[in-house]
Amino acid sequence: MIDSNYYIINRKAQRFSEMRIAGRTAVFMGSDGKVLDYGVLQLGQGVYAVLYCDEVRNVTFVTCRPGGADVITVLWRTDGEYFRGIEELRKAVAVRFSPQNKKLNRYAEAVAEKLSLGIKLRITDAVNDADMVKCPECGMLNPSGSMYCLDCGAEI
Ligand SMILES: [Zn+2]
C-alpha cells in the first residue's frame, strides 16, 4: 500500500497512511504502522488556529509554543479520508475551524510569523475572493477585517 496522505510540518512533508485520535492528541502513522517523526500533534491549548479548505482537502494548524509558532498541514488523498479526518479533528480541538480558499498555507505561515513576533491576530474566514480585501500597497488578497496586510504589513 502506498501512503499518499501528507503530513507537513514547517514545510517538511511526510507521507502517512493513518491518523488516530487519542484524547487531545492526533497521531500520524506510516503504512508500517509506526508513528512518523514529529507525527504527534497536540490538539490542546497550543493550537492557535485551524484553517481548512474542502476543495484541496487541506487542514492546517497554527500552533504556538514558547519562542515560536509552527504550521502543520494535513492533506488527504481522497474525499472520504478527508471528511472523516476533519470530523474527528473537530471533535478533539477546542478552537473554531476557519474555512479558507486555496491560499490557506500562505495565510497560515503569515499568522505563524506574526505569532513568533508576539503579535496575536484575529483569524478570519475566507471562503472565496469576495470575502477578501486587496492590499493597497502590494495587491495581496487578505481576509476581510484584516487590520494590516499579511504579506507586506501595510495598513488596510
Ligand atoms: Zn500588502
CSV table of C-alpha atoms and ligand atoms in Angstrom, one decimal:
chain,number,residue,atom,x,y,z
A,1,MET,CA,0.0,0.0,0.0
A,2,ILE,CA,1.3,3.4,-0.9
A,3,ASP,CA,0.9,6.2,1.7
A,4,SER,CA,-0.4,9.1,-0.2
A,5,ASN,CA,-1.8,11.4,2.5
A,6,TYR,CA,0.6,14.1,3.6
A,7,TYR,CA,1.6,15.5,7.0
A,8,ILE,CA,3.6,18.6,6.6
A,9,ILE,CA,5.3,20.4,9.5
A,10,ASN,CA,7.1,23.6,8.8
A,11,ARG,CA,7.3,22.8,5.1
A,12,LYS,CA,8.8,19.3,5.6
A,13,ALA,CA,6.4,16.8,4.1
A,14,GLN,CA,6.0,13.2,5.2
A,15,ARG,CA,3.6,10.6,3.8
A,16,PHE,CA,1.2,9.0,6.2
A,17,SER,CA,-1.4,6.2,5.9
A,18,GLU,CA,-3.4,6.6,9.1
A,19,MET,CA,-4.4,9.2,11.6
A,20,ARG,CA,-5.5,8.2,15.1
A,21,ILE,CA,-7.0,10.5,17.7
A,22,ALA,CA,-6.4,9.6,21.3
A,23,GLY,CA,-8.0,12.2,23.6
A,24,ARG,CA,-6.3,15.5,22.8
A,25,THR,CA,-3.6,14.1,20.5
A,26,ALA,CA,-3.6,13.2,16.9
A,27,VAL,CA,-1.0,10.5,15.9
A,28,PHE,CA,0.1,10.1,12.3
A,29,MET,CA,1.4,6.7,11.2
A,30,GLY,CA,3.1,5.3,8.1
A,31,SER,CA,2.0,2.2,6.3
A,32,ASP,CA,4.3,0.2,8.5
A,33,GLY,CA,2.2,1.2,11.5
A,34,LYS,CA,4.9,3.2,13.0
A,35,VAL,CA,4.5,6.8,14.3
A,36,LEU,CA,6.1,9.3,12.0
A,37,ASP,CA,8.9,11.6,13.1
A,38,TYR,CA,7.1,14.6,14.5
A,39,GLY,CA,3.9,12.7,13.8
A,40,VAL,CA,2.3,13.5,17.1
A,41,LEU,CA,0.1,16.6,17.1
A,42,GLN,CA,-1.1,18.0,20.4
A,43,LEU,CA,-4.6,19.3,19.9
A,44,GLY,CA,-5.0,21.1,23.2
A,45,GLN,CA,-4.1,24.7,24.3
A,46,GLY,CA,-1.2,25.1,21.9
A,47,VAL,CA,-3.5,25.2,18.9
A,48,TYR,CA,-4.0,28.9,17.9
A,49,ALA,CA,-5.9,28.4,14.6
A,50,VAL,CA,-7.3,25.7,12.4
A,51,LEU,CA,-7.8,26.6,8.8
A,52,TYR,CA,-9.3,24.2,6.2
A,53,CYS,CA,-10.2,24.1,2.6
A,54,ASP,CA,-12.5,21.3,1.4
A,55,GLU,CA,-11.6,21.8,-2.2
A,56,VAL,CA,-7.9,20.9,-1.7
A,57,ARG,CA,-8.6,18.5,1.3
A,58,ASN,CA,-6.3,20.5,3.5
A,59,VAL,CA,-6.4,21.1,7.2
A,60,THR,CA,-3.7,23.4,8.5
A,61,PHE,CA,-2.9,24.0,12.2
A,62,VAL,CA,-1.1,27.0,13.5
A,63,THR,CA,0.3,26.1,16.9
A,64,CYS,CA,2.0,28.3,19.5
A,65,ARG,CA,5.0,27.3,21.6
A,66,PRO,CA,7.4,29.3,23.7
A,67,GLY,CA,9.6,31.1,21.3
A,68,GLY,CA,7.7,30.4,18.1
A,69,ALA,CA,4.9,29.0,16.1
A,70,ASP,CA,4.5,26.0,13.8
A,71,VAL,CA,2.4,25.4,10.7
A,72,ILE,CA,1.2,21.8,10.4
A,73,THR,CA,-0.7,20.8,7.4
A,74,VAL,CA,-2.6,17.6,6.8
A,75,LEU,CA,-3.5,16.7,3.2
A,76,TRP,CA,-5.7,13.7,2.4
A,77,ARG,CA,-5.8,11.9,-0.9
A,78,THR,CA,-9.5,11.1,-1.0
A,79,ASP,CA,-12.7,13.0,0.0
A,80,GLY,CA,-13.7,10.1,2.2
A,81,GLU,CA,-10.5,10.2,4.2
A,82,TYR,CA,-10.5,14.0,4.4
A,83,PHE,CA,-14.1,14.3,5.6
A,84,ARG,CA,-13.6,11.5,8.1
A,85,GLY,CA,-10.4,13.1,9.3
A,86,ILE,CA,-11.7,16.6,9.7
A,87,GLU,CA,-14.7,15.3,11.5
A,88,GLU,CA,-12.5,13.5,14.1
A,89,LEU,CA,-10.3,16.6,14.4
A,90,ARG,CA,-13.3,18.8,15.0
A,91,LYS,CA,-14.3,16.7,18.0
A,92,ALA,CA,-10.9,16.8,19.5
A,93,VAL,CA,-9.9,20.5,19.0
A,94,ALA,CA,-11.5,23.3,21.0
A,95,VAL,CA,-10.5,26.1,18.6
A,96,ARG,CA,-13.0,27.1,15.9
A,97,PHE,CA,-12.3,25.8,12.4
A,98,SER,CA,-12.0,28.6,9.8
A,99,PRO,CA,-12.8,27.9,6.2
A,100,GLN,CA,-10.3,29.4,3.7
A,101,ASN,CA,-9.7,29.5,0.0
A,102,LYS,CA,-6.8,27.6,-1.7
A,103,LYS,CA,-4.2,30.1,-0.3
A,104,LEU,CA,-4.6,28.9,3.2
A,105,ASN,CA,-1.0,27.8,3.7
A,106,ARG,CA,0.3,31.2,2.8
A,107,TYR,CA,-2.1,32.7,5.3
A,108,ALA,CA,-1.1,30.1,8.0
A,109,GLU,CA,2.5,30.9,7.5
A,110,ALA,CA,1.9,34.6,7.8
A,111,VAL,CA,-0.1,34.0,11.0
A,112,ALA,CA,2.7,31.9,12.5
A,113,GLU,CA,5.2,34.6,11.6
A,114,LYS,CA,3.2,37.2,13.5
A,115,LEU,CA,2.8,34.9,16.5
A,116,SER,CA,6.5,34.4,16.6
A,117,LEU,CA,6.9,38.1,16.9
A,118,GLY,CA,4.4,38.1,19.7
A,119,ILE,CA,1.5,39.6,17.7
A,120,LYS,CA,-1.9,38.0,18.1
A,121,LEU,CA,-4.3,38.0,15.2
A,122,ARG,CA,-8.0,37.5,14.8
A,123,ILE,CA,-8.5,34.6,12.4
A,124,THR,CA,-10.9,35.4,9.6
A,125,ASP,CA,-12.9,33.0,7.4
A,126,ALA,CA,-12.1,33.5,3.7
A,127,VAL,CA,-14.1,31.1,1.6
A,128,ASN,CA,-13.8,33.0,-1.6
A,129,ASP,CA,-12.3,36.1,-3.1
A,130,ALA,CA,-15.5,38.1,-2.4
A,131,ASP,CA,-14.6,37.8,1.3
A,132,MET,CA,-11.1,39.1,0.7
A,133,VAL,CA,-9.8,42.7,0.7
A,134,LYS,CA,-7.0,43.8,-1.6
A,135,CYS,CA,-3.9,45.4,0.0
A,136,PRO,CA,-3.5,48.9,-1.3
A,137,GLU,CA,0.3,48.6,-1.3
A,138,CYS,CA,1.1,45.1,-2.7
A,139,GLY,CA,-2.2,43.8,-4.0
A,140,MET,CA,-2.3,40.7,-1.9
A,141,LEU,CA,-5.8,39.5,-1.0
A,142,ASN,CA,-6.2,39.5,2.7
A,143,PRO,CA,-9.2,38.1,4.7
A,144,SER,CA,-11.7,40.9,5.2
A,145,GLY,CA,-11.4,42.6,8.6
A,146,SER,CA,-7.6,42.4,8.5
A,147,MET,CA,-6.0,45.4,10.1
A,148,TYR,CA,-2.9,45.1,8.0
A,149,CYS,CA,-1.6,43.1,5.1
A,150,LEU,CA,-0.3,39.7,5.9
A,151,ASP,CA,2.2,39.9,3.2
A,152,CYS,CA,3.7,43.4,3.3
A,153,GLY,CA,2.3,44.7,6.6
A,154,ALA,CA,0.7,47.8,5.1
A,155,GLU,CA,-2.4,49.2,6.9
A,156,ILE,CA,-5.6,48.2,5.1
B,1,ZN,ZN,0.4,44.2,1.2
